[in-house]
Coordinates of C-alpha atoms and ligand atoms in Angstrom, one line a residue:
X1 CA -0.1 -0.1 0.0
X2 CA 1.5 3.4 -0.9
X3 CA 2.8 5.4 2.0
X4 CA 1.7 2.5 4.5
X5 CA 3.8 2.8 7.6
X6 CA 6.4 0.3 8.3
X7 CA 6.9 -1.0 11.8
X8 CA 10.1 -2.4 13.3
X9 CA 8.3 -3.7 16.3
X10 CA 4.7 -4.0 16.9
X11 CA 3.4 -4.7 20.5
X12 CA 0.2 -6.8 21.0
X13 CA -1.4 -6.4 24.5
X14 CA -4.1 -9.0 25.8
X15 CA -2.0 -11.5 23.6
X16 CA -3.2 -14.4 25.8
X17 CA -6.7 -13.6 25.5
X18 CA -9.4 -14.8 23.0
X19 CA -8.9 -12.0 20.4
X20 CA -5.1 -11.7 21.1
X21 CA -4.6 -15.5 20.3
X22 CA -6.5 -15.1 17.1
X23 CA -4.6 -12.2 16.0
X24 CA -1.1 -13.1 17.1
X25 CA -0.1 -15.4 14.2
X26 CA -1.2 -13.0 11.7
X27 CA 0.7 -10.1 13.5
X28 CA 3.8 -12.0 13.2
X29 CA 4.0 -11.3 9.6
X30 CA 3.3 -7.7 9.8
X31 CA 6.7 -6.6 11.2
X32 CA 10.1 -8.1 11.9
X33 CA 9.5 -8.1 15.6
X34 CA 6.4 -8.8 17.5
X35 CA 6.0 -8.3 21.4
X36 CA 3.4 -10.0 23.0
X37 CA 2.1 -9.2 26.5
X38 CA -0.4 -10.2 29.0
X39 CA -0.7 -10.8 32.5
X40 CA -1.7 -14.5 32.0
X41 CA 0.6 -17.1 30.5
X42 CA 1.8 -16.4 26.8
X43 CA 3.0 -19.7 26.0
X44 CA 6.0 -20.4 23.8
X45 CA 7.8 -17.5 21.8
X46 CA 7.5 -17.9 17.8
X47 CA 10.7 -17.2 15.9
X48 CA 10.2 -13.4 15.7
X49 CA 8.2 -12.9 19.0
X50 CA 9.4 -11.5 22.4
X51 CA 7.4 -12.7 25.3
X52 CA 6.6 -9.6 27.8
X53 CA 4.7 -10.6 30.8
X54 CA 3.3 -7.3 32.2
X55 CA 0.4 -6.0 34.4
X56 CA -1.1 -2.7 32.7
X57 CA -1.9 -1.5 36.2
X58 CA 2.2 -1.2 36.8
X59 CA 3.1 2.1 35.5
X60 CA 6.9 1.3 35.4
X61 CA 6.5 -2.1 33.8
X62 CA 4.3 -0.6 30.9
X63 CA 7.0 2.0 30.5
X64 CA 9.6 -0.8 29.7
X65 CA 7.0 -2.7 27.8
X66 CA 6.8 0.2 25.1
X67 CA 10.6 0.5 24.7
X68 CA 11.6 0.2 21.0
X69 CA 7.8 -0.3 19.9
X70 CA 6.5 1.9 17.2
X71 CA 2.9 0.3 16.7
X72 CA 0.7 -1.0 19.1
X73 CA -2.6 -3.3 19.2
X74 CA -4.0 -2.8 22.6
X75 CA -6.5 -5.5 23.5
X76 CA -5.3 -6.0 27.1
X77 CA -7.8 -5.3 30.1
X78 CA -10.9 -6.3 31.6
X79 CA -13.3 -7.3 28.6
X80 CA -16.5 -7.6 30.2
X81 CA -18.7 -5.9 33.1
X82 CA -17.0 -5.9 36.4
X83 CA -16.8 -4.0 39.7
X84 CA -15.1 -0.8 39.6
X85 CA -11.6 -1.6 41.2
X86 CA -10.5 -4.1 38.4
X87 CA -11.9 -1.7 35.8
X88 CA -10.0 1.1 37.3
X89 CA -6.7 -0.8 37.4
X90 CA -6.6 -2.3 34.1
X91 CA -8.7 -0.2 31.8
X92 CA -8.4 3.3 33.1
X93 CA -5.0 3.3 34.7
X94 CA -3.7 0.6 32.3
X95 CA -4.6 2.5 29.2
X96 CA -3.2 5.7 30.4
X97 CA 0.0 4.0 31.2
X98 CA -0.1 2.7 27.5
X99 CA -0.6 6.0 26.0
X100 CA 1.9 7.9 28.4
X101 CA 4.5 5.1 27.6
X102 CA 3.9 5.3 23.7
X103 CA 4.4 9.0 23.9
X104 CA 7.7 8.7 26.0
X105 CA 8.9 6.0 23.6
X106 CA 7.8 7.7 20.4
X107 CA 5.1 4.9 19.3
X108 CA 3.4 6.3 16.1
X109 CA 0.1 4.5 16.0
X110 CA -2.3 2.6 18.6
X111 CA -5.2 0.1 17.7
X112 CA -7.2 0.2 20.7
X113 CA -9.8 -2.4 21.3
X114 CA -12.9 -0.3 22.4
X115 CA -16.2 -1.8 22.4
X116 CA -19.8 -1.5 21.4
X117 CA -20.5 -1.0 25.1
X118 CA -19.3 2.7 24.8
X119 CA -22.7 3.3 22.9
X120 CA -24.8 0.4 24.2
X121 CA -27.7 2.6 25.7
X122 CA -28.6 3.6 22.1
X123 CA -32.1 1.9 21.1
X124 CA -31.7 -0.7 18.5
X125 CA -34.3 1.2 16.3
X126 CA -31.5 4.0 15.9
X127 CA -28.6 3.7 13.6
X128 CA -25.7 5.7 14.7
X129 CA -22.3 6.8 13.4
X130 CA -19.1 7.8 14.9
X131 CA -20.3 11.5 15.3
X132 CA -23.2 10.5 17.6
X133 CA -22.3 11.0 21.4
X134 CA -21.2 8.0 23.3
X135 CA -24.0 6.3 25.6
X136 CA -22.0 3.7 27.7
X137 CA -24.3 0.9 29.0
X138 CA -21.9 -0.3 32.0
X139 CA -18.7 0.6 33.9
X140 CA -16.9 -1.3 31.4
X141 CA -18.3 0.7 28.7
X142 CA -17.5 3.9 30.6
X143 CA -13.9 2.6 30.9
X144 CA -13.9 2.1 26.9
X145 CA -15.2 5.9 26.3
X146 CA -12.2 6.7 28.6
X147 CA -9.9 5.1 26.4
X148 CA -11.4 6.7 23.2
X149 CA -11.0 10.1 25.0
X150 CA -7.7 9.5 26.0
X151 CA -6.7 8.5 22.6
X152 CA -8.2 11.5 21.1
X153 CA -6.1 13.7 23.7
X154 CA -2.9 12.0 22.7
X155 CA -3.6 12.6 19.0
X156 CA -4.5 16.3 19.3
X157 CA -1.6 16.9 21.8
X158 CA 1.0 14.6 20.8
X159 CA 0.1 13.4 17.2
X160 CA -0.1 9.5 18.2
X161 CA -2.5 8.3 15.7
X162 CA -5.3 5.8 17.1
X163 CA -8.0 3.8 15.6
X164 CA -10.6 3.0 18.3
X165 CA -12.5 -0.3 17.4
X166 CA -15.8 -0.3 18.7
X167 CA -16.0 -4.3 18.4
X168 CA -19.4 -5.7 18.3
X169 CA -19.5 -9.4 19.3
X170 CA -16.2 -11.2 18.1
X171 CA -16.4 -14.9 18.8
X172 CA -16.0 -17.9 16.2
X173 CA -19.7 -17.8 15.6
X174 CA -22.8 -15.5 16.8
X175 CA -24.2 -16.8 20.2
X176 CA -27.6 -15.5 20.2
X177 CA -30.2 -13.4 18.1
X178 CA -28.4 -10.1 19.0
X179 CA -25.2 -11.2 17.8
X180 CA -26.8 -11.8 14.1
X181 CA -26.3 -8.0 14.3
X182 CA -23.2 -7.4 16.1
X183 CA -21.0 -10.4 15.0
X184 CA -17.5 -9.9 13.8
X185 CA -15.8 -12.9 12.5
X186 CA -12.0 -13.4 13.5
X187 CA -11.1 -13.1 9.9
X188 CA -12.9 -9.8 9.5
X189 CA -11.2 -8.6 12.9
X190 CA -7.8 -9.4 11.5
X191 CA -8.3 -7.5 8.3
X192 CA -9.7 -4.6 10.4
X193 CA -6.6 -4.3 12.5
X194 CA -4.4 -4.7 9.5
X195 CA -6.3 -1.7 7.8
X196 CA -5.8 0.4 10.9
X197 CA -2.1 -0.3 11.1
X198 CA -1.4 0.0 7.5
X199 CA -3.6 2.8 6.4
X200 CA -1.5 5.5 5.2
X201 CA -3.4 8.0 7.6
X202 CA -5.6 7.3 10.6
X203 CA -5.4 10.3 12.6
X204 CA -8.2 9.5 15.4
X205 CA -10.5 7.2 13.9
X206 CA -13.6 5.5 15.5
X207 CA -14.7 2.3 13.5
X208 CA -17.6 -0.3 14.4
X209 CA -16.4 -3.6 14.2
X210 CA -19.2 -5.8 12.7
X211 CA -19.1 -8.2 9.8
X212 CA -21.2 -7.8 6.6
X213 CA -24.3 -8.9 8.6
X214 CA -27.8 -8.6 7.0
X215 CA -28.9 -6.0 9.6
X216 CA -26.7 -3.2 11.3
X217 CA -27.2 -0.5 13.9
X218 CA -23.9 1.0 12.8
X219 CA -22.8 3.3 9.8
X220 CA -18.9 3.4 9.2
X221 CA -19.0 6.4 6.8
X222 CA -16.4 8.3 8.9
X223 CA -13.9 5.2 8.6
X224 CA -13.8 4.8 4.7
X225 CA -10.4 6.0 4.7
X226 CA -9.1 2.8 6.3
X227 CA -10.3 0.9 3.3
X228 CA -11.7 -1.8 5.2
X229 CA -14.5 -4.1 4.0
X230 CA -16.0 -6.9 6.1
X231 CA -16.6 -10.1 4.2
X232 CA -18.2 -12.7 6.6
X233 CA -21.8 -12.5 7.7
X234 CA -24.0 -14.0 10.4
X235 CA -26.6 -15.4 7.8
X236 CA -25.4 -18.9 8.0
X237 CA -26.3 -18.8 11.6
X238 CA -29.7 -17.1 11.6
X239 CA -32.1 -20.2 11.4
X240 CA -30.3 -21.9 14.5
X241 CA -30.3 -18.5 16.4
X242 CA -33.8 -17.6 15.7
X243 CA -34.8 -21.0 16.9
X244 CA -33.5 -20.2 20.3
X245 CA -36.0 -20.0 23.2
X246 CA -38.1 -16.7 23.0
X247 CA -37.1 -13.5 25.0
X248 CA -39.4 -10.9 26.3
X249 CA -39.2 -8.2 23.6
X250 CA -39.9 -5.5 26.3
X251 CA -36.9 -6.1 28.3
X252 CA -34.1 -3.5 28.2
X253 CA -31.8 -6.2 27.2
X254 CA -33.6 -6.7 23.9
X255 CA -34.4 -2.9 23.4
X256 CA -31.0 -1.6 23.8
X257 CA -27.9 -2.4 21.5
X258 CA -25.6 -3.2 24.5
X259 CA -28.0 -6.2 25.2
X260 CA -27.8 -7.7 28.6
X261 CA -25.0 -5.1 29.7
X262 CA -27.8 -2.5 30.1
X263 CA -29.1 -4.5 33.1
X264 CA -25.8 -5.5 35.0
X265 CA -24.9 -4.2 38.3
X266 CA -24.9 -2.5 40.7
X267 CA -21.8 -4.1 41.9
X268 CA -20.4 -4.6 45.3
Ligands
NAI301 P1 -10.2 -11.5 26.9 O1 -10.8 -11.1 28.4 O2 -10.2 -12.9 26.3 O3 -8.8 -11.0 26.8 C1 -8.3 -9.9 27.5 C2 -6.9 -10.0 28.0 O4 -6.5 -9.0 28.8 C3 -6.7 -11.5 28.9 O5 -5.9 -12.3 28.3 C4 -6.3 -10.9 30.3 O6 -5.3 -11.6 30.9 C5 -5.6 -9.5 29.7 N1 -5.6 -8.6 31.1 C6 -6.6 -8.3 31.9 N2 -6.2 -7.5 32.8 C7 -4.9 -7.2 32.6 C8 -4.0 -6.5 33.2 N3 -4.1 -5.7 34.4 N4 -2.6 -6.3 32.8 C9 -2.5 -6.9 31.6 N5 -3.3 -7.8 30.9 C10 -4.4 -7.9 31.6 O7 -11.0 -10.6 25.9 P2 -11.1 -10.6 24.6 O8 -12.5 -11.1 24.0 O9 -9.9 -11.3 23.8 O10 -11.1 -9.2 24.0 C11 -9.9 -8.3 23.8 C12 -10.2 -6.7 23.7 O11 -11.4 -6.5 22.9 C13 -10.8 -6.1 25.2 O12 -10.1 -5.1 25.4 C14 -12.3 -6.2 25.0 O13 -12.8 -5.2 25.9 C15 -12.4 -5.8 23.7 N6 -13.6 -6.3 23.0 C16 -13.8 -7.7 22.8 C17 -15.1 -8.1 22.2 C18 -15.4 -9.5 21.8 O14 -16.4 -9.7 21.4 N7 -14.5 -10.4 22.1 C19 -16.1 -6.9 22.1 C20 -15.7 -5.7 22.2 C21 -14.5 -5.2 22.7
15L302 C1 -17.7 -7.0 24.6 O1 -17.3 -5.9 24.7 C2 -17.1 -8.0 25.3 O2 -15.8 -7.9 25.4 C3 -17.6 -9.4 24.8 O3 -17.2 -10.4 25.7 C4 -19.0 -9.5 24.4 O4 -19.8 -9.2 25.5 C5 -19.3 -8.3 23.4 O5 -19.0 -7.2 24.0 C6 -20.7 -8.3 23.1 O6 -21.3 -7.2 23.2 O7 -21.3 -9.1 22.4

């Protein structure tokens, strides 16, 4: 791709998680060195990999983690609704440590795993785009809004580019009716991350991560410059998911885009 950035060393956080494990083999091909990090065991290092265990809540450790890194895919953190304390450590302090360390070490671009839960309190009847205000549906969603705001600040102030992926439901297959709309296949995620790393210009981009499903609540018009087009669709799973036991259509979990997250908590 013309004017695409070349990376000497990419960092993948959350590499031991579900999406990290899916992306790791592809990311090895995208730079001479891939540093993989998590608080959980990372397995064996492949030929061009560096294993870097790290707690995102540890400022000093994260600073060391970013040394020599010019591009980051940040998946690490609490990935579902939880009480405030772990969210504060991993997703609020953690993302701050990540961006501040990126600034110190001169990383150019970050792909940040945000979530549909940053906008989960929009009704399913409304189609939204990246210009619509955030409406988090949970403490987890609030932490993703914080990450999006922090990445905007680090772009405006320091020029670090970010693509914030408002991932829908990224699993091997959609698990329920809602995911017929929100599903993102692993293959489409991989191409999305590749597009975000290698597009000539990203600036600060918000992009919704869903496959080419029949129905959509999200318009990616503001992310056209990424050149990303999803190819998979949830249609092959429709009949089975629609045959699942009926749900109360008046339940908030059915009315809002975030599904069950809108009803979670309060937490102890
Ligand atoms: P996951 O829970 O499988 O992976 C997250 C990883 O982060 C785990 O391996 C965990 O050990 C690590 N982690 C947690 N706290 C940490 C800390 N303090 N320091 C270092 N590492 C820590 O989640 P998954 O599904 O792989 O998601 C990856 C990212 O994508 C997450 O940020 C999640 O919020 C986001 N996302 C995922 C979606 C999905 O459908 N899988 C949908 C929307 C967003
Ligand atoms: C997310 O943000 C979570 O990480 C994932 O586990 C799913 O709950 C997904 O959203 C979803 O909304 O289906």
